[in-house]
Amino acid sequence: MTQDELKQAVARAAIEYVVEGEIIGVGTGSTANYFIDELGKIKDRIKGAVASSEATAERLKSHGIQVFDLNDVTSMPVYIDGADEITASGAMIKGGGAALTREKIVASVADKFVCIADGSKLVDKLGKFPLPVEVIPMAQAAVARQLTKLGGEPRLRMKDGQPLVTDNGCYILDLHGLQIADPVALEEQINNIVGVVTVGLFARRGANVGLLGMAEGVKKFT
Ligand code: 5RP
């Protein structure tokens, strides 16, 4: 199976976690996009969705799924999203698609986080994938200096020769070469740097369920 077929398989499997008549939190990225396509097939069975990015909102709407503002939603049974890396205990690196802040916000309102990913994302230890950190633009250099002290090499994410600007009007520093021994402690430490909006470590609140696409089928862990 190709990586895309594995992503499609977990997207299909995630439909089991959709609760009828409820609002679903939806992530960002290629795996989340496959999930949105599956959700479109059962759109009459849900009330709607909360999107974690402008791109996800557009795709949900293109399927005729109503997109709710998070400020109008008090609870959601489930949030479904991909990951750049995930451990067997559910700690993740996210933000390869630059949507980490909204992803963490939407996930925080949901009862359950279901992570869908192809098997290549499963790791013993987080950190091979550069850790995304969303920053306020004026603090970019100051935050980069603090991140360097942690032992990594921060690089400003670029797009078309300019700093990439997130949906929140911020920049992304990708932290390369970091050894992440304690993801929960590092998440708190980076979040406490002045000028950081969000770090793409999802460890304090990780995934409750992981659905991983493997050649032999979808593996589930909780
Ligand atoms: C976006 C994310 C994505 O979930 C992550 O980058 C995985 O993407 P894909 O499903 O395309 O592999 O965190 O900010």
PDB file of N, CA, C and O and ligand atoms in Angstrom, residues 3 7 27-34 52-53 79 81-85 93-101 103 113 115-118 120-121 129 132 157 200 202, ligand 1:
ATOM      1  N   GLN A   3       1.668   5.338   0.879  1.00  0.00           N
ATOM      2  CA  GLN A   3       1.429   6.140   2.086  1.00  0.00           C
ATOM      3  C   GLN A   3       0.037   6.788   2.025  1.00  0.00           C
ATOM      4  O   GLN A   3      -0.670   6.864   3.035  1.00  0.00           O
ATOM      5  N   LYS A   7      -3.103   6.405   4.616  1.00  0.00           N
ATOM      6  CA  LYS A   7      -3.808   7.569   5.197  1.00  0.00           C
ATOM      7  C   LYS A   7      -5.318   7.449   4.954  1.00  0.00           C
ATOM      8  O   LYS A   7      -6.127   7.740   5.840  1.00  0.00           O
ATOM      9  N   GLY A  27      -9.046  18.282  12.184  1.00  0.00           N
ATOM     10  CA  GLY A  27      -7.670  18.745  12.062  1.00  0.00           C
ATOM     11  C   GLY A  27      -7.300  19.208  10.664  1.00  0.00           C
ATOM     12  O   GLY A  27      -8.176  19.441   9.812  1.00  0.00           O
ATOM     13  N   THR A  28      -5.992  19.309  10.461  1.00  0.00           N
ATOM     14  CA  THR A  28      -5.456  19.886   9.219  1.00  0.00           C
ATOM     15  C   THR A  28      -4.367  18.976   8.653  1.00  0.00           C
ATOM     16  O   THR A  28      -3.624  18.351   9.413  1.00  0.00           O
ATOM     17  N   GLY A  29      -4.280  18.934   7.322  1.00  0.00           N
ATOM     18  CA  GLY A  29      -3.224  18.149   6.683  1.00  0.00           C
ATOM     19  C   GLY A  29      -3.800  17.137   5.713  1.00  0.00           C
ATOM     20  O   GLY A  29      -5.020  17.044   5.540  1.00  0.00           O
ATOM     21  N   SER A  30      -2.916  16.354   5.105  1.00  0.00           N
ATOM     22  CA  SER A  30      -3.379  15.431   4.066  1.00  0.00           C
ATOM     23  C   SER A  30      -4.227  14.294   4.648  1.00  0.00           C
ATOM     24  O   SER A  30      -5.222  13.875   4.037  1.00  0.00           O
ATOM     25  N   THR A  31      -3.870  13.796   5.831  1.00  0.00           N
ATOM     26  CA  THR A  31      -4.662  12.713   6.433  1.00  0.00           C
ATOM     27  C   THR A  31      -6.023  13.256   6.873  1.00  0.00           C
ATOM     28  O   THR A  31      -7.064  12.612   6.653  1.00  0.00           O
ATOM     29  N   ALA A  32      -6.012  14.440   7.477  1.00  0.00           N
ATOM     30  CA  ALA A  32      -7.284  15.075   7.864  1.00  0.00           C
ATOM     31  C   ALA A  32      -8.142  15.335   6.619  1.00  0.00           C
ATOM     32  O   ALA A  32      -9.374  15.197   6.671  1.00  0.00           O
ATOM     33  N   ASN A  33      -7.510  15.683   5.514  1.00  0.00           N
ATOM     34  CA  ASN A  33      -8.282  15.913   4.281  1.00  0.00           C
ATOM     35  C   ASN A  33      -9.004  14.640   3.831  1.00  0.00           C
ATOM     36  O   ASN A  33     -10.163  14.690   3.405  1.00  0.00           O
ATOM     37  N   TYR A  34      -8.309  13.502   3.937  1.00  0.00           N
ATOM     38  CA  TYR A  34      -8.988  12.234   3.589  1.00  0.00           C
ATOM     39  C   TYR A  34     -10.155  11.983   4.538  1.00  0.00           C
ATOM     40  O   TYR A  34     -11.209  11.488   4.137  1.00  0.00           O
ATOM     41  N   SER A  52      -9.820  23.413  12.288  1.00  0.00           N
ATOM     42  CA  SER A  52      -8.574  23.846  12.924  1.00  0.00           C
ATOM     43  C   SER A  52      -7.731  24.732  12.010  1.00  0.00           C
ATOM     44  O   SER A  52      -6.594  25.074  12.356  1.00  0.00           O
ATOM     45  N   SER A  53      -8.261  25.067  10.827  1.00  0.00           N
ATOM     46  CA  SER A  53      -7.535  25.967   9.915  1.00  0.00           C
ATOM     47  C   SER A  53      -8.504  26.489   8.863  1.00  0.00           C
ATOM     48  O   SER A  53      -9.595  25.925   8.664  1.00  0.00           O
ATOM     49  N   TYR A  79     -12.226  15.013  18.562  1.00  0.00           N
ATOM     50  CA  TYR A  79     -11.393  15.796  17.645  1.00  0.00           C
ATOM     51  C   TYR A  79     -10.531  14.793  16.872  1.00  0.00           C
ATOM     52  O   TYR A  79      -9.893  13.928  17.481  1.00  0.00           O
ATOM     53  N   ASP A  81      -7.493  14.216  13.972  1.00  0.00           N
ATOM     54  CA  ASP A  81      -6.405  14.936  13.305  1.00  0.00           C
ATOM     55  C   ASP A  81      -5.219  14.008  13.073  1.00  0.00           C
ATOM     56  O   ASP A  81      -5.115  12.946  13.700  1.00  0.00           O
ATOM     57  N   GLY A  82      -4.334  14.423  12.203  1.00  0.00           N
ATOM     58  CA  GLY A  82      -3.107  13.689  11.933  1.00  0.00           C
ATOM     59  C   GLY A  82      -1.993  14.102  12.881  1.00  0.00           C
ATOM     60  O   GLY A  82      -2.221  14.825  13.853  1.00  0.00           O
ATOM     61  N   ALA A  83      -0.783  13.643  12.588  1.00  0.00           N
ATOM     62  CA  ALA A  83       0.390  14.015  13.393  1.00  0.00           C
ATOM     63  C   ALA A  83       1.641  13.840  12.543  1.00  0.00           C
ATOM     64  O   ALA A  83       1.643  13.091  11.567  1.00  0.00           O
ATOM     65  N   ASP A  84       2.691  14.545  12.936  1.00  0.00           N
ATOM     66  CA  ASP A  84       3.984  14.383  12.266  1.00  0.00           C
ATOM     67  C   ASP A  84       4.794  13.274  12.915  1.00  0.00           C
ATOM     68  O   ASP A  84       5.558  12.583  12.257  1.00  0.00           O
ATOM     69  N   GLU A  85       4.636  13.126  14.218  1.00  0.00           N
ATOM     70  CA  GLU A  85       5.201  11.988  14.953  1.00  0.00           C
ATOM     71  C   GLU A  85       4.251  11.671  16.097  1.00  0.00           C
ATOM     72  O   GLU A  85       3.635  12.567  16.675  1.00  0.00           O
ATOM     73  N   ILE A  93       4.189  15.209  17.937  1.00  0.00           N
ATOM     74  CA  ILE A  93       4.643  16.471  17.339  1.00  0.00           C
ATOM     75  C   ILE A  93       3.665  16.775  16.223  1.00  0.00           C
ATOM     76  O   ILE A  93       3.359  15.907  15.391  1.00  0.00           O
ATOM     77  N   LYS A  94       3.158  18.008  16.215  1.00  0.00           N
ATOM     78  CA  LYS A  94       2.228  18.456  15.180  1.00  0.00           C
ATOM     79  C   LYS A  94       2.642  19.857  14.722  1.00  0.00           C
ATOM     80  O   LYS A  94       3.389  20.542  15.378  1.00  0.00           O
ATOM     81  N   GLY A  95       2.114  20.243  13.571  1.00  0.00           N
ATOM     82  CA  GLY A  95       2.375  21.595  13.092  1.00  0.00           C
ATOM     83  C   GLY A  95       3.114  21.646  11.774  1.00  0.00           C
ATOM     84  O   GLY A  95       3.452  22.723  11.292  1.00  0.00           O
ATOM     85  N   GLY A  96       3.338  20.451  11.178  1.00  0.00           N
ATOM     86  CA  GLY A  96       3.950  20.432   9.852  1.00  0.00           C
ATOM     87  C   GLY A  96       3.131  21.223   8.837  1.00  0.00           C
ATOM     88  O   GLY A  96       3.660  21.741   7.854  1.00  0.00           O
ATOM     89  N   GLY A  97       1.841  21.345   9.112  1.00  0.00           N
ATOM     90  CA  GLY A  97       0.954  22.115   8.237  1.00  0.00           C
ATOM     91  C   GLY A  97       0.694  23.518   8.773  1.00  0.00           C
ATOM     92  O   GLY A  97      -0.198  24.216   8.285  1.00  0.00           O
ATOM     93  N   ALA A  98       1.460  23.916   9.801  1.00  0.00           N
ATOM     94  CA  ALA A  98       1.413  25.272  10.366  1.00  0.00           C
ATOM     95  C   ALA A  98       0.106  25.606  11.092  1.00  0.00           C
ATOM     96  O   ALA A  98      -0.162  26.769  11.364  1.00  0.00           O
ATOM     97  N   ALA A  99      -0.678  24.569  11.430  1.00  0.00           N
ATOM     98  CA  ALA A  99      -1.980  24.828  12.065  1.00  0.00           C
ATOM     99  C   ALA A  99      -1.973  24.470  13.552  1.00  0.00           C
ATOM    100  O   ALA A  99      -3.035  24.338  14.163  1.00  0.00           O
ATOM    101  N   LEU A 100      -0.774  24.332  14.143  1.00  0.00           N
ATOM    102  CA  LEU A 100      -0.679  23.774  15.494  1.00  0.00           C
ATOM    103  C   LEU A 100      -1.507  24.499  16.542  1.00  0.00           C
ATOM    104  O   LEU A 100      -2.109  23.876  17.416  1.00  0.00           O
ATOM    105  N   THR A 101      -1.536  25.839  16.477  1.00  0.00           N
ATOM    106  CA  THR A 101      -2.234  26.577  17.543  1.00  0.00           C
ATOM    107  C   THR A 101      -3.737  26.305  17.510  1.00  0.00           C
ATOM    108  O   THR A 101      -4.344  25.954  18.533  1.00  0.00           O
ATOM    109  N   GLU A 103      -5.149  23.829  16.114  1.00  0.00           N
ATOM    110  CA  GLU A 103      -5.350  22.397  16.387  1.00  0.00           C
ATOM    111  C   GLU A 103      -5.401  22.157  17.890  1.00  0.00           C
ATOM    112  O   GLU A 103      -6.272  21.437  18.395  1.00  0.00           O
ATOM    113  N   PHE A 113      -9.305  12.861  21.726  1.00  0.00           N
ATOM    114  CA  PHE A 113      -8.460  13.158  20.573  1.00  0.00           C
ATOM    115  C   PHE A 113      -8.152  11.842  19.874  1.00  0.00           C
ATOM    116  O   PHE A 113      -7.516  10.957  20.464  1.00  0.00           O
ATOM    117  N   CYS A 115      -6.056  10.347  16.903  1.00  0.00           N
ATOM    118  CA  CYS A 115      -4.985  10.659  15.954  1.00  0.00           C
ATOM    119  C   CYS A 115      -4.986   9.626  14.833  1.00  0.00           C
ATOM    120  O   CYS A 115      -4.990   8.422  15.093  1.00  0.00           O
ATOM    121  N   ILE A 116      -4.995  10.113  13.607  1.00  0.00           N
ATOM    122  CA  ILE A 116      -4.967   9.222  12.436  1.00  0.00           C
ATOM    123  C   ILE A 116      -3.671   9.490  11.670  1.00  0.00           C
ATOM    124  O   ILE A 116      -3.369  10.629  11.342  1.00  0.00           O
ATOM    125  N   ALA A 117      -2.923   8.430  11.418  1.00  0.00           N
ATOM    126  CA  ALA A 117      -1.625   8.623  10.752  1.00  0.00           C
ATOM    127  C   ALA A 117      -1.181   7.334  10.087  1.00  0.00           C
ATOM    128  O   ALA A 117      -1.575   6.238  10.503  1.00  0.00           O
ATOM    129  N   ASP A 118      -0.361   7.481   9.055  1.00  0.00           N
ATOM    130  CA  ASP A 118       0.245   6.278   8.494  1.00  0.00           C
ATOM    131  C   ASP A 118       1.341   5.814   9.445  1.00  0.00           C
ATOM    132  O   ASP A 118       1.866   6.606  10.238  1.00  0.00           O
ATOM    133  N   SER A 120       4.366   5.278   9.416  1.00  0.00           N
ATOM    134  CA  SER A 120       5.701   5.885   9.449  1.00  0.00           C
ATOM    135  C   SER A 120       5.804   6.964  10.525  1.00  0.00           C
ATOM    136  O   SER A 120       6.900   7.388  10.889  1.00  0.00           O
ATOM    137  N   LYS A 121       4.665   7.410  11.039  1.00  0.00           N
ATOM    138  CA  LYS A 121       4.684   8.491  12.039  1.00  0.00           C
ATOM    139  C   LYS A 121       4.932   7.970  13.455  1.00  0.00           C
ATOM    140  O   LYS A 121       5.167   8.750  14.371  1.00  0.00           O
ATOM    141  N   PHE A 129      11.468  14.724  13.684  1.00  0.00           N
ATOM    142  CA  PHE A 129      10.748  15.748  12.921  1.00  0.00           C
ATOM    143  C   PHE A 129      11.007  17.098  13.612  1.00  0.00           C
ATOM    144  O   PHE A 129      10.829  17.212  14.823  1.00  0.00           O
ATOM    145  N   PRO A 132       7.793  22.312  15.465  1.00  0.00           N
ATOM    146  CA  PRO A 132       7.278  23.641  15.104  1.00  0.00           C
ATOM    147  C   PRO A 132       6.906  24.463  16.349  1.00  0.00           C
ATOM    148  O   PRO A 132       6.324  23.934  17.297  1.00  0.00           O
ATOM    149  N   ARG A 157      10.410  29.237   9.267  1.00  0.00           N
ATOM    150  CA  ARG A 157       9.783  28.559   8.114  1.00  0.00           C
ATOM    151  C   ARG A 157       9.456  29.593   7.032  1.00  0.00           C
ATOM    152  O   ARG A 157       8.871  30.639   7.326  1.00  0.00           O
ATOM    153  N   GLY A 200       4.429  22.904  19.084  1.00  0.00           N
ATOM    154  CA  GLY A 200       3.750  21.769  18.451  1.00  0.00           C
ATOM    155  C   GLY A 200       3.937  20.448  19.160  1.00  0.00           C
ATOM    156  O   GLY A 200       3.796  19.385  18.545  1.00  0.00           O
ATOM    157  N   PHE A 202       2.310  17.962  21.617  1.00  0.00           N
ATOM    158  CA  PHE A 202       1.010  17.641  22.199  1.00  0.00           C
ATOM    159  C   PHE A 202       1.256  16.461  23.141  1.00  0.00           C
ATOM    160  O   PHE A 202       1.053  15.302  22.785  1.00  0.00           O
TER     161      PHE A 202
HETATM  162  C1  5RP B   1      -0.821  20.254  10.585  1.00  0.00           C
HETATM  163  C2  5RP B   1      -0.527  19.001  11.321  1.00  0.00           C
HETATM  164  C3  5RP B   1      -0.746  17.716  10.596  1.00  0.00           C
HETATM  165  O1  5RP B   1      -1.603  16.917  11.359  1.00  0.00           O
HETATM  166  C4  5RP B   1       0.560  17.016  10.418  1.00  0.00           C
HETATM  167  O2  5RP B   1       1.466  17.890   9.761  1.00  0.00           O
HETATM  168  C5  5RP B   1       0.418  15.712   9.616  1.00  0.00           C
HETATM  169  O3  5RP B   1       0.081  16.022   8.302  1.00  0.00           O
HETATM  170  P1  5RP B   1      -0.214  14.913   7.217  1.00  0.00           P
HETATM  171  O4  5RP B   1      -1.514  14.260   7.578  1.00  0.00           O
HETATM  172  O5  5RP B   1      -0.286  15.697   5.934  1.00  0.00           O
HETATM  173  O6  5RP B   1       0.932  13.937   7.230  1.00  0.00           O
HETATM  174  O7  5RP B   1      -0.126  18.988  12.455  1.00  0.00           O
HETATM  175  O8  5RP B   1      -0.441  21.395  11.313  1.00  0.00           O
END
